[in-house]
Amino acid sequence: MNRLALLLLALGVAQSSATLGIDTIASISTSGFQCLKNNGYWFYIGRVGQSNGGIDQGGIQNIKNANSAVLSCMGAVDAYLFPCHSSGCASAKQQVINTVNALHNAGAKFGTLWLDVEIYNWGSDQGTNRQFILDMVAQCKSMGVTVGIYTNNNNWSSIVGINWNGVAAYPLWWANYNGAANFNNFVPFGGWSKPSIHQYQGDVKGACSVGNVDMNWYP
């Protein structure tokens, strides 16, 4: 993932410098992204694959708008896949195919596809869950897609076991709503010694009249 340094604007966090971004399922116009950039937000991660197996067309449009608004000034515009586990869902690999093809077909440029691993309809068999994640990662690699993992200690422990390190080679988007834009309270798990991104606050009113957003930071 690309990294750009910036001075942190007056956003109520303690660090003197940081790279801030948001993820949200709310619609954001091109002008909205331009406003966000002007207010110190430098990356965006949009939902594309949904937990019901569908494609979030609004998330794809957001990704296109984010790229249009910030041009080469955005640190990163990424996508995430919230996998479906219902009986009628496609396989892990097919869900990746559907997500990536939807992005490509729409002309939506993205850097990393983050795979969302959080407690929601996963089965109780950790071995099966591990294979599902490995299959998603393998499909990303076969399609030339940069891949990362979104999770935290509690989700990882429940879904695959806290010590399973099968995808530790890939960056971690760490979800921990402690309100601190840093990695200070991170406890290693799953083979990760530190995250790449910290989602430190959720469901807050965004700047520039954007709906509820999750706040993210990386150094």
Coordinates of C-alpha atoms in Angstrom, one line a residue:
M1 CA 0.0 0.0 0.0
N2 CA 1.3 3.5 -0.8
R3 CA 2.3 5.7 2.1
L4 CA 2.3 9.5 2.2
A5 CA 3.4 11.5 5.2
L6 CA 1.3 14.5 6.2
L7 CA 0.8 16.9 9.1
L8 CA -2.1 16.0 11.2
L9 CA -4.8 18.6 11.2
A10 CA -6.9 19.5 14.3
L11 CA -8.8 16.2 14.5
G12 CA -8.7 15.5 18.2
V13 CA -6.0 12.9 18.2
A14 CA -2.7 13.1 20.1
Q15 CA -0.1 12.5 17.4
S16 CA 1.7 15.3 15.8
S17 CA 1.8 13.5 12.5
A18 CA -0.1 10.7 10.9
T19 CA -2.0 9.5 7.9
L20 CA -5.7 9.4 8.4
G21 CA -8.4 7.8 6.3
I22 CA -12.0 6.5 6.5
D23 CA -14.1 3.6 5.5
T24 CA -17.9 3.9 5.2
I25 CA -20.8 2.4 3.3
A26 CA -22.3 5.9 3.0
S27 CA -22.3 7.5 -0.5
I28 CA -19.7 10.1 -1.0
S29 CA -19.6 12.4 -4.0
T30 CA -16.5 13.6 -5.9
S31 CA -16.8 16.9 -4.1
G32 CA -17.2 15.2 -0.8
F33 CA -13.9 13.4 -1.3
Q34 CA -12.2 16.6 -2.4
C35 CA -13.5 18.2 0.9
L36 CA -12.2 15.2 2.9
K37 CA -8.8 15.5 1.3
N38 CA -8.7 19.2 2.1
N39 CA -9.5 18.3 5.7
G40 CA -6.6 15.9 6.1
Y41 CA -8.1 12.6 5.2
W42 CA -5.7 10.8 2.8
F43 CA -7.0 7.3 2.2
Y44 CA -10.4 5.6 1.7
I45 CA -11.4 1.9 1.8
G46 CA -14.8 1.1 0.2
R47 CA -16.9 -2.0 0.7
V48 CA -17.5 -4.0 -2.5
G49 CA -18.2 -7.6 -1.5
Q50 CA -21.1 -7.8 0.9
S51 CA -22.0 -10.4 3.6
N52 CA -25.1 -11.4 1.6
G53 CA -22.9 -12.4 -1.4
G54 CA -23.9 -9.3 -3.4
I55 CA -21.8 -6.5 -4.8
D56 CA -22.0 -3.1 -3.3
Q57 CA -22.4 -0.8 -6.3
G58 CA -22.4 2.2 -4.0
G59 CA -19.0 1.2 -2.7
I60 CA -17.6 0.8 -6.2
Q61 CA -18.9 4.3 -7.1
N62 CA -17.3 5.7 -4.0
I63 CA -14.0 4.2 -5.1
K64 CA -14.3 5.8 -8.5
N65 CA -15.3 9.1 -6.9
A66 CA -12.3 8.9 -4.6
N67 CA -9.9 8.4 -7.4
S68 CA -11.5 11.1 -9.5
A69 CA -11.4 13.6 -6.6
V70 CA -7.9 13.2 -5.4
L71 CA -6.1 12.1 -8.5
S72 CA -2.5 11.3 -7.5
C73 CA -2.7 13.0 -4.2
M74 CA -4.6 10.2 -2.3
G75 CA -2.4 8.0 -0.3
A76 CA -4.5 5.0 -1.1
V77 CA -7.9 4.0 -2.4
D78 CA -8.6 0.4 -1.4
A79 CA -11.6 -2.0 -1.3
Y80 CA -12.8 -4.7 1.1
L81 CA -14.7 -7.9 0.8
F82 CA -17.0 -8.9 3.6
P83 CA -17.4 -12.6 2.8
C84 CA -20.8 -14.5 2.7
H85 CA -21.1 -17.8 4.6
S86 CA -24.8 -18.6 4.1
S87 CA -25.6 -22.0 2.5
G88 CA -26.4 -20.3 -0.9
C89 CA -23.2 -18.3 -1.1
A90 CA -20.5 -18.8 -3.7
S91 CA -17.2 -20.4 -2.8
A92 CA -14.4 -18.3 -1.2
K93 CA -12.6 -18.2 -4.5
Q94 CA -15.7 -17.2 -6.5
Q95 CA -16.5 -14.4 -4.1
V96 CA -13.1 -13.0 -4.7
I97 CA -13.6 -13.4 -8.5
N98 CA -16.9 -11.7 -8.3
T99 CA -15.6 -8.8 -6.3
V100 CA -12.5 -8.2 -8.4
N101 CA -14.3 -8.5 -11.7
A102 CA -17.0 -6.0 -10.5
L103 CA -14.2 -3.5 -9.7
H104 CA -12.4 -4.1 -13.0
N105 CA -15.6 -4.0 -15.1
A106 CA -16.6 -0.7 -13.5
G107 CA -13.1 0.8 -14.1
A108 CA -12.7 1.3 -10.4
K109 CA -9.0 1.4 -9.5
F110 CA -7.9 0.1 -6.1
G111 CA -4.7 -0.7 -4.3
T112 CA -5.4 -3.5 -1.8
L113 CA -8.3 -5.8 -1.4
W114 CA -8.9 -6.3 2.3
L115 CA -10.6 -9.5 3.4
D116 CA -12.9 -8.9 6.3
V117 CA -12.5 -11.6 9.0
E118 CA -15.0 -10.7 11.8
I119 CA -17.5 -12.7 13.7
Y120 CA -20.6 -12.9 11.4
N121 CA -22.0 -16.2 10.2
W122 CA -18.6 -18.0 10.2
G123 CA -19.0 -21.7 11.0
S124 CA -17.7 -23.3 14.2
D125 CA -15.1 -25.4 12.5
Q126 CA -11.8 -23.5 12.7
G127 CA -10.1 -25.7 10.1
T128 CA -12.8 -25.0 7.6
N129 CA -12.6 -21.3 8.3
R130 CA -8.8 -21.3 7.9
Q131 CA -9.2 -23.0 4.5
F132 CA -11.8 -20.4 3.5
I133 CA -9.4 -17.6 4.2
L134 CA -6.5 -19.4 2.4
D135 CA -8.7 -19.9 -0.6
M136 CA -9.6 -16.2 -0.7
V137 CA -6.0 -15.2 -0.5
A138 CA -4.9 -17.7 -3.1
Q139 CA -7.5 -16.4 -5.5
C140 CA -6.3 -12.8 -4.9
K141 CA -2.8 -13.8 -5.7
S142 CA -3.8 -15.7 -8.8
M143 CA -5.6 -12.6 -10.1
G144 CA -2.6 -10.3 -9.3
V145 CA -4.5 -8.5 -6.5
T146 CA -2.7 -7.2 -3.5
V147 CA -4.4 -8.6 -0.4
G148 CA -4.6 -7.7 3.3
I149 CA -6.6 -9.0 6.3
Y150 CA -9.1 -7.0 8.4
T151 CA -9.6 -8.5 11.9
N152 CA -8.7 -8.2 15.6
N153 CA -7.6 -10.5 18.4
N154 CA -11.1 -11.5 19.5
N155 CA -12.4 -12.2 16.0
W156 CA -9.3 -14.1 15.0
S157 CA -9.4 -16.2 18.2
S158 CA -13.0 -17.2 17.6
I159 CA -12.8 -17.9 13.9
V160 CA -9.4 -19.6 13.3
G161 CA -7.6 -19.7 16.7
I162 CA -5.5 -16.9 18.1
N163 CA -2.2 -18.6 17.2
W164 CA -3.0 -19.5 13.6
N165 CA -0.5 -17.6 11.4
G166 CA -1.4 -18.9 8.0
V167 CA -1.7 -15.4 6.4
A168 CA 0.7 -13.5 8.6
A169 CA 2.7 -12.6 5.6
Y170 CA 0.0 -10.1 4.5
P171 CA -0.7 -6.7 6.0
L172 CA -3.1 -6.4 8.9
W173 CA -5.9 -3.8 9.2
W174 CA -6.5 -4.0 12.9
A175 CA -9.9 -3.1 14.3
N176 CA -9.8 -1.8 17.9
Y177 CA -12.0 1.1 18.9
N178 CA -9.8 2.5 21.6
G179 CA -9.9 6.0 20.1
A180 CA -6.2 6.2 19.9
A181 CA -4.6 6.8 16.5
N182 CA -1.5 4.7 17.1
F183 CA -0.4 1.1 17.5
N184 CA 0.5 1.4 21.2
N185 CA -2.0 -1.1 22.6
F186 CA -1.6 -3.8 20.0
V187 CA -1.1 -7.3 21.3
P188 CA 0.5 -9.6 18.8
F189 CA -1.6 -12.5 17.4
G190 CA -1.9 -14.7 14.4
G191 CA 1.8 -14.2 13.5
W192 CA 1.5 -10.4 13.2
S193 CA 3.9 -8.4 15.3
K194 CA 2.3 -5.1 14.3
P195 CA -0.6 -3.9 12.1
S196 CA -0.4 -1.8 8.9
I197 CA -3.6 0.1 9.6
H198 CA -5.5 0.8 12.9
Q199 CA -9.3 1.3 12.7
Y200 CA -9.5 3.2 16.0
Q201 CA -13.0 4.6 16.1
G202 CA -16.3 3.5 14.5
D203 CA -19.6 5.0 13.5
V204 CA -18.7 8.6 14.0
K205 CA -20.1 11.6 12.0
G206 CA -17.7 12.3 9.2
A207 CA -16.4 15.6 8.1
C208 CA -17.8 17.3 5.0
S209 CA -21.4 16.2 5.8
V210 CA -20.4 12.5 5.2
G211 CA -22.5 10.0 7.0
N212 CA -21.3 7.6 9.7
V213 CA -17.7 6.6 9.1
D214 CA -15.0 4.5 10.7
M215 CA -11.7 6.3 11.5
N216 CA -8.4 4.8 10.4
W217 CA -4.7 5.6 10.8
Y218 CA -1.4 4.4 9.7
P219 CA 2.1 5.9 10.6

